[in-house]
Every structure is written in structure tokens, then in C-alpha cells.
Amino acid sequence: MHGVSCMLTASLLFSIMNACVFGATRADPALPSTVVSFIRVVINLACLLVPALAVGRLRPLLGDLRPSLWWRGIFGATALMLSFAAIARIGVGEAAFLHSSSGIFLALLSPWVLGQHTSRWSWLAIFGSLAGLALLLSPRWEYGHWLGPTMALSSGWLAALAYLMVARSGLSNTPSTIVFYFCFVGILLHLACFAWIAPHWPRGLTTWLWIGGSGLAATGAQLLMTRAYQHAPAALLGAVGYTGPVFSLGWSVLLFGQRPDTLPLLGCALVLICGAALPLLIARAQTPRDAARER
């Protein structure tokens, strides 16, 4: 139960991060989402570097420099930037559910990239999740408001690619190393953006408090999520992780008064049920194959 409680807390903290991002853009409407994501990554990197420098263990953060570490940073940091931009445009709850499509994309890619078997029930859950996404997207597409949802879906796709790179790089690198590359590459990508578009820095204490809250919540969430995967099966944690969009939807209603219509709410329910079932179904399909290999 320790791993599950860690994952639940991590999901709650990630939802608080999302709420803080939206709160910052509301407190300062002129504030670009790239500035918010940049400060979030800087806080994340500082929380990683300060303890490493204090004990003189900076070198282990570099890992074995394999390409998948760099690709994880590129995919993950780009997904973060798109996710924050989507939150600023369409709100916390809707963006969180669309970003959770990463689990669906991961299930679609796993048979070809990781060689994992996908059962018929898993395919049914995948199609159910896609139907939920379609219901969630339909009002936005109908009125031509496609940019925010497209960003959220793209962030989910890139997050799935990042998770695949984590699976590869994690074979010979620590979680701290993987997070370090995410932060380091993320800062480089943000600086490249700022070379083209001059950043507008936050104004007012309230905005800074929202942004600081997002960075601290994200750091705590990453550490707890790493600990969760050390104490519980990945399939179970993947299902528990779908509480994150539910928490985000709750914050959007409680803090910002954003209440989804019936059709998008039905889409959220489908994504939640099918998405949470997916990792469990995939793990169940893998067990007989693994047992057969051991024989």
C-alpha cells in the first residue's frame, strides 16, 4: 500500500501543479505559458542540483550519456511546454484529461517499440479511451477552438514517447539522472524559444506564488512517483495515476468555476475508466507470455 499511497499523493501534487499554472496565467493574463514552464523547470533543476552539490555527487547525474536520455529530455520538455500552453487556453480539467492520452498512445506504441503483447481486451480499452477523447474534443472542434486541445493531445503523444525513452534509459541510469536530463534539455529549449520571442516575466507577488507552487508541487510529485515505482507494480500504479486528471477536474471546478458540459464529462468518464483499465489489462496479457519464456 505504500507505493499506491505515494502514487496517489504524486497525482494530487501534479494536479496542484496544473492548477497553479492556470492560476498564474489568470493572475497575469499577459504572462506567456513558456515563462511559467521555464521557471517550473528551473525550480525542479535547483531541487535536484543543490543536494547533489552539497554531498559532492554531481557526476552521477550525468549517467551514461546514452541517446535515449537526451531524447527523453527533448520529448518530455516539449510535452511540458505544450501542456502548460494548453492549460492556459482551455483550463485545468480538460487539458489534464487530454494530456492523459499519453497512456493510450503508450499502449498503441508498446507492441512495436517494446515488443509487448496487446490483448483483445486491451484493444477494446484503447478504442474506448479514443471514443472518450472524441467526446471530449467534439464541442471544441465544432466551434473551431482547436489550438488548445491540439496542444494538449500533442503533449500526451510526446509524453508517451518520453516514457518509452525512460524505459530504455532507466535500464542503466538512476531516476535522478533521467530527471536531470529532462530539466537540462528543458532549459535549453526554453532559452531557444526566448531567443525568438522576448519573455514577459511575472508581475506581482500572487503570480510568483502560483508559479513557485507549481515548481514545488512538481518536484514533490516526481520524487513520490519514483518512490511509488520502487514499491508497487507498474500496472497498478498506471491505473492509480488516472486519479490525477480527476483531481485536476476538481480543482478547475472548486478554484476557477469551470464546469464541463454533459458530453465532455461523459468523455472524461470514458477516458478515466478505459485508461485506468489499460495498464492492468496489458500486464495481465504479459504474465502468461513471461511464464512461458521462463519454462
mmCIF file of C-alpha atoms in Angstrom, residues 13 26 31 34 48-49 59 67 81 98 105 126-128 133 150-151 180 194 215 228 230 246 250 268 272 294:
data_model
loop_
_atom_site.group_PDB
_atom_site.id
_atom_site.type_symbol
_atom_site.label_atom_id
_atom_site.label_comp_id
_atom_site.label_asym_id
_atom_site.label_seq_id
_atom_site.Cartn_x
_atom_site.Cartn_y
_atom_site.Cartn_z
ATOM 1 C CA LEU A 13 0.615 17.139 -6.425
ATOM 2 C CA ARG A 26 -5.150 34.163 -14.662
ATOM 3 C CA LEU A 31 2.244 36.050 -18.914
ATOM 4 C CA THR A 34 6.583 29.298 -21.734
ATOM 5 C CA LEU A 48 17.953 18.338 -7.887
ATOM 6 C CA LEU A 49 21.310 20.147 -8.074
ATOM 7 C CA ARG A 59 28.929 13.438 -11.697
ATOM 8 C CA PRO A 67 20.940 8.916 -26.676
ATOM 9 C CA MET A 81 5.640 23.281 -22.710
ATOM 10 C CA LEU A 98 -6.419 15.217 -22.911
ATOM 11 C CA PHE A 105 -0.574 6.355 -27.072
ATOM 12 C CA ILE A 126 -7.853 1.638 -26.226
ATOM 13 C CA PHE A 127 -10.805 2.220 -28.562
ATOM 14 C CA GLY A 128 -12.996 3.142 -25.569
ATOM 15 C CA LEU A 133 -11.285 11.701 -26.283
ATOM 16 C CA THR A 150 -4.404 20.045 -30.180
ATOM 17 C CA MET A 151 -1.630 21.217 -27.864
ATOM 18 C CA PHE A 180 18.269 15.862 -14.675
ATOM 19 C CA PHE A 194 13.249 33.163 -25.742
ATOM 20 C CA GLY A 215 7.521 24.098 -9.242
ATOM 21 C CA ALA A 228 5.987 4.573 -5.820
ATOM 22 C CA GLN A 230 10.042 1.166 -6.242
ATOM 23 C CA VAL A 246 -9.859 13.686 -11.696
ATOM 24 C CA GLY A 250 -11.914 19.019 -9.152
ATOM 25 C CA CYS A 268 -13.818 12.263 -19.270
ATOM 26 C CA LEU A 272 -10.869 7.527 -16.920
ATOM 27 C CA GLU A 294 10.711 -18.937 -18.116
#
